[in-house]
Each structure stands twice: as C-alpha cells, then as structure tokens.
C-alpha cells in the first residue's frame, strides 16, 4: 500500500507539471513564430534535435542505470558505498564524453549543416549550431541528475526544473525577444544561458537534498560489475532505441525535404505526445520502486504493475477519445 501511495503522489506531481509545461510550450512556440521566420524556427528545431542526438551519444542510455540501480541497492549494507561509486563514475564518464562530442560538433558545423536542407539560412545555422552545442554537457548533467533523483523516488525536483523552471524561462525569454525584436541567434544564445543555469541549479539541488549528508564521509566501493552489466544492458538498449526513434523523423525531414518543415513536424509531435503524459508520469516512479523489490518479491511487483498500468491506459484512452 505504501508503494501505491508513493506512485500516486509522485505520478501526480509529474503529470500536472507536464500539463503546465505543455501549455507554456505551446505559448512559447506562438511567441517564437512571431519573430522567427518558418526557416529559422525549423532550423532551431533541427539544431535542437542534433543536440539531443549529441546528448544520446554522451549518455548512451546510462541514465536509466542510475534510476533503477540506486533503489536496487537500497536494502544492502554497503548501498551508500556502491551508490557513490556508481554516481561518481557515470557522471565522470558521460560528462567527459559530452565534452568530446561538443568538440566534434564545434569543429565540423559546416559539414553537419551540409547534410540538411539549410541553404536559405546556412550562415545562421552554422553559427547557431556552434552556440547550441555548448549544451551537450549541460543536458547530459540534467539527464543524469534527473535519473539520480528518480533513483531516490523523488520526481518533485525533476518536475520543478524540467516542467516548470525551464518552460517558464523559455516563455519569458521568447516574450522579451519578441518585444526587443530579437532573431534566431539571440534566441539560441538566451536559451543556452538558461539551460546552463538550470543544469548547475539541478546538480546543487541533488547534492543538498541527497548527497551532502554522506558523500564526503563515505568511501567508494565497486559494485559487482557482472551484476551491474546484466542489470543495465536491457535498460541501455531500451533508452537508446527510445531516443533514436523519437528524433530520427526530424532528422530525415531536414535531410530530404526542408528545414522549415521540421518546425511544423515539431508542433505535431508536441500535440501527439500529450496522450502519453500519464503513462510517462507513472512509469517514471514505478521503475525505481519496482527495482527496490527483491527477486523474491516478483509477485508483489507483478501485482503493482497490473494495478498502476490500468490507471495509465484508462486515463490515456479516455483522453484520446
């Protein structure tokens, strides 16, 4: 019963914050399309998709390991030592790799631009891409920090940063640029500063809420790597497949058709994604809670899954109708 209450509470936090985020997202799109041309708006959406691909190449699906393996270790006597090793190594590995990806994007923007139909705004696309790719490390930090919070069964701070602070900040910046007569590069620069600020704030919140009480006085202990790998590889493949499948359409549109059509596509995707809000909110907290159960409690996990999955499909189906 306690797990059901936790899922209901955290899923509601995530669900309603996503509604706020989506509403602000539509309003921000309206503001952006008021001072950006269709080509410019599509170019930003395409650049953002390239950014997400860069983050994927940095994270490699490892964020799912943190949200599932931290609760998996919870009831063990050496959980803090192994959690510290896991958090430290994964953050170090992925953030280090993100700077390498940033270097590749920064050195070859012309070659990347030539892959897509950017002839109408080629110079702006190249300049904007160089600025936006600075966010590869920042978004990597956000993804890993969010996953770590989920590992501690806390969706409040990820929802606050990703679904409240970020969309509110974007809306304010877009409104200011509309009034001041800004352009594509102004928007990209402002957006970059916002995300860097949020990434630093997010890491500080993680440390102050969950790490500072034990981090410095706890020694690292290497977990069973065979167990970790067997636990993690399905998550890595699943996360990679999810990122690729959700972004490949925008890349193909930019490659075969036109940059401005990527902007139209992004609006359609944002509209359709509303249907999956509740399922996403439930799964975000269900996974770490299920991971906390031992292998001897599979029946408990199955009953929990059957119960909460009914909520998701029932309300999502009603929304679709």
mmCIF file of C-alpha atoms in Angstrom:
data_model
loop_
_atom_site.group_PDB
_atom_site.id
_atom_site.type_symbol
_atom_site.label_atom_id
_atom_site.label_comp_id
_atom_site.label_asym_id
_atom_site.label_seq_id
_atom_site.Cartn_x
_atom_site.Cartn_y
_atom_site.Cartn_z
ATOM 1 C CA UNK A 1 0.000 0.000 0.000
ATOM 2 C CA UNK A 2 2.866 2.360 0.795
ATOM 3 C CA UNK A 3 4.324 1.833 -2.672
ATOM 4 C CA UNK A 4 0.940 2.556 -4.270
ATOM 5 C CA UNK A 5 0.715 5.832 -2.339
ATOM 6 C CA UNK A 6 4.225 6.813 -3.407
ATOM 7 C CA UNK A 7 3.457 6.084 -7.057
ATOM 8 C CA UNK A 8 0.177 8.023 -6.925
ATOM 9 C CA UNK A 9 1.772 11.042 -5.220
ATOM 10 C CA UNK A 10 4.871 11.262 -7.408
ATOM 11 C CA UNK A 11 2.956 10.499 -10.632
ATOM 12 C CA UNK A 12 0.524 13.338 -9.882
ATOM 13 C CA UNK A 13 3.427 15.746 -9.359
ATOM 14 C CA UNK A 14 4.940 14.709 -12.690
ATOM 15 C CA UNK A 15 1.615 14.647 -14.569
ATOM 16 C CA UNK A 16 0.334 18.088 -13.586
ATOM 17 C CA UNK A 17 3.745 19.694 -14.028
ATOM 18 C CA UNK A 18 3.846 18.252 -17.559
ATOM 19 C CA UNK A 19 0.467 19.817 -18.297
ATOM 20 C CA UNK A 20 1.851 23.196 -17.225
ATOM 21 C CA UNK A 21 4.969 22.578 -19.289
ATOM 22 C CA UNK A 22 2.990 21.655 -22.378
ATOM 23 C CA UNK A 23 0.733 24.709 -22.107
ATOM 24 C CA UNK A 24 3.725 27.017 -21.738
ATOM 25 C CA UNK A 25 5.451 25.167 -24.573
ATOM 26 C CA UNK A 26 2.626 25.933 -26.987
ATOM 27 C CA UNK A 27 2.623 29.582 -25.920
ATOM 28 C CA UNK A 28 6.394 29.765 -26.393
ATOM 29 C CA UNK A 29 6.041 28.318 -29.909
ATOM 30 C CA UNK A 30 3.492 31.047 -30.649
ATOM 31 C CA UNK A 31 5.927 33.712 -29.448
ATOM 32 C CA UNK A 32 8.851 32.220 -31.377
ATOM 33 C CA UNK A 33 6.949 32.008 -34.635
ATOM 34 C CA UNK A 34 6.023 35.668 -34.182
ATOM 35 C CA UNK A 35 9.618 36.865 -34.589
ATOM 36 C CA UNK A 36 11.297 33.927 -36.337
ATOM 37 C CA UNK A 37 10.696 33.018 -39.979
ATOM 38 C CA UNK A 38 9.489 29.469 -40.773
ATOM 39 C CA UNK A 39 13.021 28.589 -41.916
ATOM 40 C CA UNK A 40 14.530 29.954 -38.695
ATOM 41 C CA UNK A 41 12.032 28.176 -36.454
ATOM 42 C CA UNK A 42 12.566 24.915 -38.320
ATOM 43 C CA UNK A 43 16.335 25.413 -38.156
ATOM 44 C CA UNK A 44 16.199 25.771 -34.372
ATOM 45 C CA UNK A 45 14.115 22.613 -34.022
ATOM 46 C CA UNK A 46 16.571 20.755 -36.260
ATOM 47 C CA UNK A 47 19.566 22.062 -34.292
ATOM 48 C CA UNK A 48 17.853 21.031 -31.063
ATOM 49 C CA UNK A 49 17.329 17.542 -32.458
ATOM 50 C CA UNK A 50 21.041 17.350 -33.338
ATOM 51 C CA UNK A 51 21.774 18.480 -29.775
ATOM 52 C CA UNK A 52 19.646 15.658 -28.346
ATOM 53 C CA UNK A 53 21.485 13.166 -30.568
ATOM 54 C CA UNK A 54 24.753 14.516 -29.152
ATOM 55 C CA UNK A 55 23.430 14.033 -25.622
ATOM 56 C CA UNK A 56 22.383 10.484 -26.542
ATOM 57 C CA UNK A 57 25.921 9.747 -27.737
ATOM 58 C CA UNK A 58 27.212 11.060 -24.403
ATOM 59 C CA UNK A 59 24.774 9.301 -22.077
ATOM 60 C CA UNK A 60 24.359 6.058 -24.067
ATOM 61 C CA UNK A 61 21.250 5.134 -22.107
ATOM 62 C CA UNK A 62 23.216 5.033 -18.834
ATOM 63 C CA UNK A 63 20.796 7.428 -17.124
ATOM 64 C CA UNK A 64 18.389 4.526 -16.737
ATOM 65 C CA UNK A 65 21.034 2.659 -14.741
ATOM 66 C CA UNK A 66 21.007 5.313 -12.006
ATOM 67 C CA UNK A 67 17.228 5.420 -11.623
ATOM 68 C CA UNK A 68 16.994 1.638 -11.374
ATOM 69 C CA UNK A 69 20.232 0.513 -9.707
ATOM 70 C CA UNK A 70 20.243 3.019 -6.803
ATOM 71 C CA UNK A 71 16.931 1.685 -5.384
ATOM 72 C CA UNK A 72 18.093 -1.858 -6.218
ATOM 73 C CA UNK A 73 20.994 -1.306 -3.791
ATOM 74 C CA UNK A 74 18.890 0.369 -1.099
ATOM 75 C CA UNK A 75 18.443 -2.555 1.296
ATOM 76 C CA UNK A 76 22.082 -3.653 1.176
ATOM 77 C CA UNK A 77 24.550 -2.833 3.943
ATOM 78 C CA UNK A 78 27.014 -1.255 1.500
ATOM 79 C CA UNK A 79 24.442 0.656 -0.555
ATOM 80 C CA UNK A 80 25.997 4.105 0.073
ATOM 81 C CA UNK A 81 29.495 2.985 -0.894
ATOM 82 C CA UNK A 82 28.314 1.369 -4.118
ATOM 83 C CA UNK A 83 25.944 4.229 -4.931
ATOM 84 C CA UNK A 84 28.801 6.725 -4.583
ATOM 85 C CA UNK A 85 30.984 4.673 -6.933
ATOM 86 C CA UNK A 86 28.154 4.407 -9.460
ATOM 87 C CA UNK A 87 27.173 8.094 -9.372
ATOM 88 C CA UNK A 88 30.764 9.341 -9.493
ATOM 89 C CA UNK A 89 31.883 7.062 -12.324
ATOM 90 C CA UNK A 90 28.802 7.516 -14.502
ATOM 91 C CA UNK A 91 28.803 11.294 -14.113
ATOM 92 C CA UNK A 92 32.533 11.434 -14.850
ATOM 93 C CA UNK A 93 32.294 9.125 -17.858
ATOM 94 C CA UNK A 94 29.287 10.713 -19.521
ATOM 95 C CA UNK A 95 30.195 14.361 -18.846
ATOM 96 C CA UNK A 96 33.728 13.718 -20.111
ATOM 97 C CA UNK A 97 32.320 12.097 -23.235
ATOM 98 C CA UNK A 98 29.912 15.022 -23.674
ATOM 99 C CA UNK A 99 32.835 17.451 -23.957
ATOM 100 C CA UNK A 100 34.346 15.211 -26.622
ATOM 101 C CA UNK A 101 31.052 15.262 -28.549
ATOM 102 C CA UNK A 102 30.926 19.046 -28.102
ATOM 103 C CA UNK A 103 34.401 19.320 -29.660
ATOM 104 C CA UNK A 104 33.362 17.280 -32.693
ATOM 105 C CA UNK A 105 30.230 19.386 -33.260
ATOM 106 C CA UNK A 106 32.140 22.622 -32.759
ATOM 107 C CA UNK A 107 34.892 21.673 -35.225
ATOM 108 C CA UNK A 108 32.619 20.439 -38.031
ATOM 109 C CA UNK A 109 29.466 22.620 -38.112
ATOM 110 C CA UNK A 110 29.792 23.240 -41.858
ATOM 111 C CA UNK A 111 29.859 19.522 -42.599
ATOM 112 C CA UNK A 112 26.838 18.924 -40.370
ATOM 113 C CA UNK A 113 24.958 21.808 -41.982
ATOM 114 C CA UNK A 114 25.665 20.393 -45.457
ATOM 115 C CA UNK A 115 23.759 17.231 -44.541
ATOM 116 C CA UNK A 116 20.470 19.130 -44.347
ATOM 117 C CA UNK A 117 18.408 21.495 -46.474
ATOM 118 C CA UNK A 118 19.735 24.693 -44.870
ATOM 119 C CA UNK A 119 20.620 26.686 -47.986
ATOM 120 C CA UNK A 120 18.296 29.579 -47.088
ATOM 121 C CA UNK A 121 19.883 30.174 -43.667
ATOM 122 C CA UNK A 122 23.212 28.390 -43.930
ATOM 123 C CA UNK A 123 25.300 31.004 -42.082
ATOM 124 C CA UNK A 124 22.777 31.339 -39.233
ATOM 125 C CA UNK A 125 22.516 27.562 -38.945
ATOM 126 C CA UNK A 126 26.293 27.149 -38.626
ATOM 127 C CA UNK A 127 26.627 29.975 -36.073
ATOM 128 C CA UNK A 128 23.616 28.790 -34.079
ATOM 129 C CA UNK A 129 24.830 25.195 -34.088
ATOM 130 C CA UNK A 130 28.169 26.226 -32.582
ATOM 131 C CA UNK A 131 26.396 28.027 -29.746
ATOM 132 C CA UNK A 132 23.731 25.399 -29.094
ATOM 133 C CA UNK A 133 26.183 22.504 -28.957
ATOM 134 C CA UNK A 134 27.616 24.031 -25.769
ATOM 135 C CA UNK A 135 24.550 22.492 -24.172
ATOM 136 C CA UNK A 136 25.663 18.896 -24.756
ATOM 137 C CA UNK A 137 27.444 18.754 -21.346
ATOM 138 C CA UNK A 138 24.655 20.770 -19.678
ATOM 139 C CA UNK A 139 21.893 18.494 -20.942
ATOM 140 C CA UNK A 140 23.991 15.447 -20.029
ATOM 141 C CA UNK A 141 24.147 16.738 -16.449
ATOM 142 C CA UNK A 142 20.400 17.369 -16.441
ATOM 143 C CA UNK A 143 19.611 13.861 -17.713
ATOM 144 C CA UNK A 144 21.870 12.148 -15.169
ATOM 145 C CA UNK A 145 20.761 14.334 -12.270
ATOM 146 C CA UNK A 146 17.111 13.737 -13.092
ATOM 147 C CA UNK A 147 17.731 9.999 -13.212
ATOM 148 C CA UNK A 148 19.515 10.112 -9.848
ATOM 149 C CA UNK A 149 16.564 11.914 -8.264
ATOM 150 C CA UNK A 150 14.282 9.215 -9.670
ATOM 151 C CA UNK A 151 16.546 6.611 -8.123
ATOM 152 C CA UNK A 152 15.687 8.189 -4.774
ATOM 153 C CA UNK A 153 11.981 8.075 -5.755
ATOM 154 C CA UNK A 154 11.744 11.853 -5.972
ATOM 155 C CA UNK A 155 10.038 13.374 -9.009
ATOM 156 C CA UNK A 156 9.443 16.768 -7.395
ATOM 157 C CA UNK A 157 12.762 18.367 -8.314
ATOM 158 C CA UNK A 158 12.977 16.873 -11.836
ATOM 159 C CA UNK A 159 9.441 18.138 -12.441
ATOM 160 C CA UNK A 160 10.288 21.541 -10.969
ATOM 161 C CA UNK A 161 13.364 22.004 -13.187
ATOM 162 C CA UNK A 162 12.218 20.324 -16.408
ATOM 163 C CA UNK A 163 8.499 21.143 -16.371
ATOM 164 C CA UNK A 164 8.280 24.457 -14.504
ATOM 165 C CA UNK A 165 11.518 26.458 -14.423
ATOM 166 C CA UNK A 166 12.607 25.527 -17.946
ATOM 167 C CA UNK A 167 9.324 26.289 -19.805
ATOM 168 C CA UNK A 168 8.709 29.430 -17.719
ATOM 169 C CA UNK A 169 12.228 30.627 -18.533
ATOM 170 C CA UNK A 170 11.764 29.893 -22.235
ATOM 171 C CA UNK A 171 8.448 31.742 -22.313
ATOM 172 C CA UNK A 172 9.911 34.804 -20.595
ATOM 173 C CA UNK A 173 12.939 34.857 -22.921
ATOM 174 C CA UNK A 174 10.781 34.470 -26.029
ATOM 175 C CA UNK A 175 8.486 37.276 -24.851
ATOM 176 C CA UNK A 176 11.399 39.617 -24.177
ATOM 177 C CA UNK A 177 12.971 38.883 -27.581
ATOM 178 C CA UNK A 178 9.639 39.474 -29.305
ATOM 179 C CA UNK A 179 9.398 42.903 -27.678
ATOM 180 C CA UNK A 180 13.043 43.769 -28.411
ATOM 181 C CA UNK A 181 12.937 42.454 -31.976
ATOM 182 C CA UNK A 182 15.417 39.597 -31.483
ATOM 183 C CA UNK A 183 16.374 36.975 -34.038
ATOM 184 C CA UNK A 184 17.437 33.343 -34.225
ATOM 185 C CA UNK A 185 20.939 33.801 -32.792
ATOM 186 C CA UNK A 186 19.584 35.933 -29.937
ATOM 187 C CA UNK A 187 17.116 33.173 -29.061
ATOM 188 C CA UNK A 188 19.747 30.426 -29.230
ATOM 189 C CA UNK A 189 22.146 32.387 -27.018
ATOM 190 C CA UNK A 190 19.426 33.143 -24.441
ATOM 191 C CA UNK A 191 18.235 29.533 -24.434
ATOM 192 C CA UNK A 192 21.808 28.300 -23.946
ATOM 193 C CA UNK A 193 22.369 30.544 -20.921
ATOM 194 C CA UNK A 194 19.064 29.375 -19.410
ATOM 195 C CA UNK A 195 19.866 25.663 -19.726
ATOM 196 C CA UNK A 196 23.391 26.071 -18.331
ATOM 197 C CA UNK A 197 21.958 27.883 -15.305
ATOM 198 C CA UNK A 198 19.327 25.179 -14.769
ATOM 199 C CA UNK A 199 21.894 22.372 -15.048
ATOM 200 C CA UNK A 200 24.056 23.940 -12.316
ATOM 201 C CA UNK A 201 20.997 24.562 -10.126
ATOM 202 C CA UNK A 202 19.821 20.977 -10.632
ATOM 203 C CA UNK A 203 23.153 19.466 -9.528
ATOM 204 C CA UNK A 204 23.208 21.747 -6.469
ATOM 205 C CA UNK A 205 19.698 20.594 -5.509
ATOM 206 C CA UNK A 206 20.735 16.941 -5.831
ATOM 207 C CA UNK A 207 23.777 17.437 -3.639
ATOM 208 C CA UNK A 208 21.972 19.465 -0.968
ATOM 209 C CA UNK A 209 18.998 17.092 -0.726
ATOM 210 C CA UNK A 210 20.525 13.629 -1.056
ATOM 211 C CA UNK A 211 24.322 13.603 -1.144
ATOM 212 C CA UNK A 212 25.859 16.140 1.237
ATOM 213 C CA UNK A 213 24.964 14.202 4.424
ATOM 214 C CA UNK A 214 27.014 11.140 3.484
ATOM 215 C CA UNK A 215 29.075 11.838 0.350
ATOM 216 C CA UNK A 216 32.335 13.101 1.899
ATOM 217 C CA UNK A 217 32.482 10.588 4.753
ATOM 218 C CA UNK A 218 31.635 7.544 2.630
ATOM 219 C CA UNK A 219 34.273 5.553 0.784
ATOM 220 C CA UNK A 220 33.649 4.193 -2.688
ATOM 221 C CA UNK A 221 33.029 0.512 -3.176
ATOM 222 C CA UNK A 222 32.950 -1.066 -6.590
ATOM 223 C CA UNK A 223 29.698 -2.950 -7.195
ATOM 224 C CA UNK A 224 29.537 -6.392 -8.752
ATOM 225 C CA UNK A 225 30.213 -5.414 -12.362
ATOM 226 C CA UNK A 226 28.728 -8.623 -13.747
ATOM 227 C CA UNK A 227 25.534 -7.974 -11.811
ATOM 228 C CA UNK A 228 25.569 -4.323 -12.875
ATOM 229 C CA UNK A 229 26.036 -5.191 -16.538
ATOM 230 C CA UNK A 230 23.325 -7.868 -16.533
ATOM 231 C CA UNK A 231 21.021 -5.381 -14.807
ATOM 232 C CA UNK A 232 21.893 -2.472 -17.097
ATOM 233 C CA UNK A 233 22.246 -3.640 -20.698
ATOM 234 C CA UNK A 234 18.488 -4.025 -21.363
ATOM 235 C CA UNK A 235 17.956 -0.505 -19.970
ATOM 236 C CA UNK A 236 20.712 0.925 -22.162
ATOM 237 C CA UNK A 237 19.294 -0.652 -25.331
ATOM 238 C CA UNK A 238 15.755 0.443 -24.449
ATOM 239 C CA UNK A 239 16.801 4.042 -23.763
ATOM 240 C CA UNK A 240 18.885 4.251 -26.929
ATOM 241 C CA UNK A 241 16.038 2.899 -29.030
ATOM 242 C CA UNK A 242 13.638 5.407 -27.466
ATOM 243 C CA UNK A 243 15.873 8.397 -28.195
ATOM 244 C CA UNK A 244 16.629 7.299 -31.764
ATOM 245 C CA UNK A 245 13.002 6.539 -32.642
ATOM 246 C CA UNK A 246 11.760 9.866 -31.245
ATOM 247 C CA UNK A 247 14.298 12.009 -33.140
ATOM 248 C CA UNK A 248 15.013 10.235 -36.424
ATOM 249 C CA UNK A 249 11.911 11.637 -38.136
ATOM 250 C CA UNK A 250 13.032 15.257 -37.643
ATOM 251 C CA UNK A 251 16.497 14.451 -38.990
ATOM 252 C CA UNK A 252 15.044 12.731 -42.056
ATOM 253 C CA UNK A 253 12.708 15.656 -42.763
ATOM 254 C CA UNK A 254 15.649 18.054 -42.560
ATOM 255 C CA UNK A 255 17.687 15.818 -44.838
ATOM 256 C CA UNK A 256 15.121 15.009 -47.529
ATOM 257 C CA UNK A 257 12.595 17.855 -47.507
ATOM 258 C CA UNK A 258 13.230 21.294 -45.991
ATOM 259 C CA UNK A 259 14.333 22.858 -42.718
ATOM 260 C CA UNK A 260 11.088 24.767 -42.214
ATOM 261 C CA UNK A 261 9.108 21.510 -42.317
ATOM 262 C CA UNK A 262 10.980 20.352 -39.205
ATOM 263 C CA UNK A 263 9.271 23.185 -37.327
ATOM 264 C CA UNK A 264 5.829 22.033 -38.486
ATOM 265 C CA UNK A 265 6.712 18.458 -37.545
ATOM 266 C CA UNK A 266 7.762 19.539 -34.029
ATOM 267 C CA UNK A 267 4.335 21.097 -33.441
ATOM 268 C CA UNK A 268 2.583 17.873 -34.463
ATOM 269 C CA UNK A 269 4.849 15.781 -32.228
ATOM 270 C CA UNK A 270 4.234 18.100 -29.263
ATOM 271 C CA UNK A 271 0.483 17.707 -29.740
ATOM 272 C CA UNK A 272 0.506 13.911 -30.019
ATOM 273 C CA UNK A 273 2.838 13.488 -27.027
ATOM 274 C CA UNK A 274 0.110 14.756 -24.694
ATOM 275 C CA UNK A 275 -1.550 11.328 -24.896
ATOM 276 C CA UNK A 276 1.386 9.640 -23.188
ATOM 277 C CA UNK A 277 1.655 12.081 -20.277
ATOM 278 C CA UNK A 278 0.069 9.903 -17.606
ATOM 279 C CA UNK A 279 1.817 6.702 -18.670
ATOM 280 C CA UNK A 280 5.134 8.544 -18.621
ATOM 281 C CA UNK A 281 4.397 10.034 -15.203
ATOM 282 C CA UNK A 282 3.538 6.623 -13.751
ATOM 283 C CA UNK A 283 6.477 4.785 -15.324
ATOM 284 C CA UNK A 284 8.889 7.462 -14.104
ATOM 285 C CA UNK A 285 8.236 6.493 -10.464
ATOM 286 C CA UNK A 286 7.137 2.870 -10.959
ATOM 287 C CA UNK A 287 10.528 1.727 -12.298
ATOM 288 C CA UNK A 288 12.654 2.720 -9.280
ATOM 289 C CA UNK A 289 10.026 1.399 -6.869
ATOM 290 C CA UNK A 290 9.860 -1.922 -8.722
ATOM 291 C CA UNK A 291 13.672 -2.104 -8.725
ATOM 292 C CA UNK A 292 13.646 -1.759 -4.930
ATOM 293 C CA UNK A 293 11.760 -5.033 -4.601
ATOM 294 C CA UNK A 294 13.947 -8.115 -4.355
ATOM 295 C CA UNK A 295 13.860 -11.021 -6.774
ATOM 296 C CA UNK A 296 11.847 -12.929 -4.142
ATOM 297 C CA UNK A 297 9.077 -10.343 -4.427
ATOM 298 C CA UNK A 298 8.221 -10.813 -8.100
ATOM 299 C CA UNK A 299 4.566 -11.494 -7.309
ATOM 300 C CA UNK A 300 4.398 -8.207 -5.417
ATOM 301 C CA UNK A 301 5.937 -6.381 -8.373
ATOM 302 C CA UNK A 302 3.538 -8.040 -10.838
ATOM 303 C CA UNK A 303 0.508 -7.011 -8.769
ATOM 304 C CA UNK A 304 1.869 -3.483 -8.501
ATOM 305 C CA UNK A 305 2.407 -3.317 -12.277
ATOM 306 C CA UNK A 306 -1.095 -4.588 -13.080
ATOM 307 C CA UNK A 307 -2.649 -2.050 -10.763
ATOM 308 C CA UNK A 308 -0.810 1.069 -11.910
ATOM 309 C CA UNK A 309 -0.840 0.155 -15.621
ATOM 310 C CA UNK A 310 -4.638 0.163 -15.506
ATOM 311 C CA UNK A 311 -4.542 3.794 -14.360
ATOM 312 C CA UNK A 312 -2.332 4.826 -17.254
ATOM 313 C CA UNK A 313 -4.229 3.098 -20.036
ATOM 314 C CA UNK A 314 -7.641 4.028 -18.632
ATOM 315 C CA UNK A 315 -6.990 7.766 -18.407
ATOM 316 C CA UNK A 316 -4.864 7.942 -21.563
ATOM 317 C CA UNK A 317 -7.588 6.129 -23.521
ATOM 318 C CA UNK A 318 -10.232 8.475 -22.149
ATOM 319 C CA UNK A 319 -8.081 11.478 -23.144
ATOM 320 C CA UNK A 320 -7.635 10.111 -26.667
ATOM 321 C CA UNK A 321 -11.384 9.646 -27.095
#
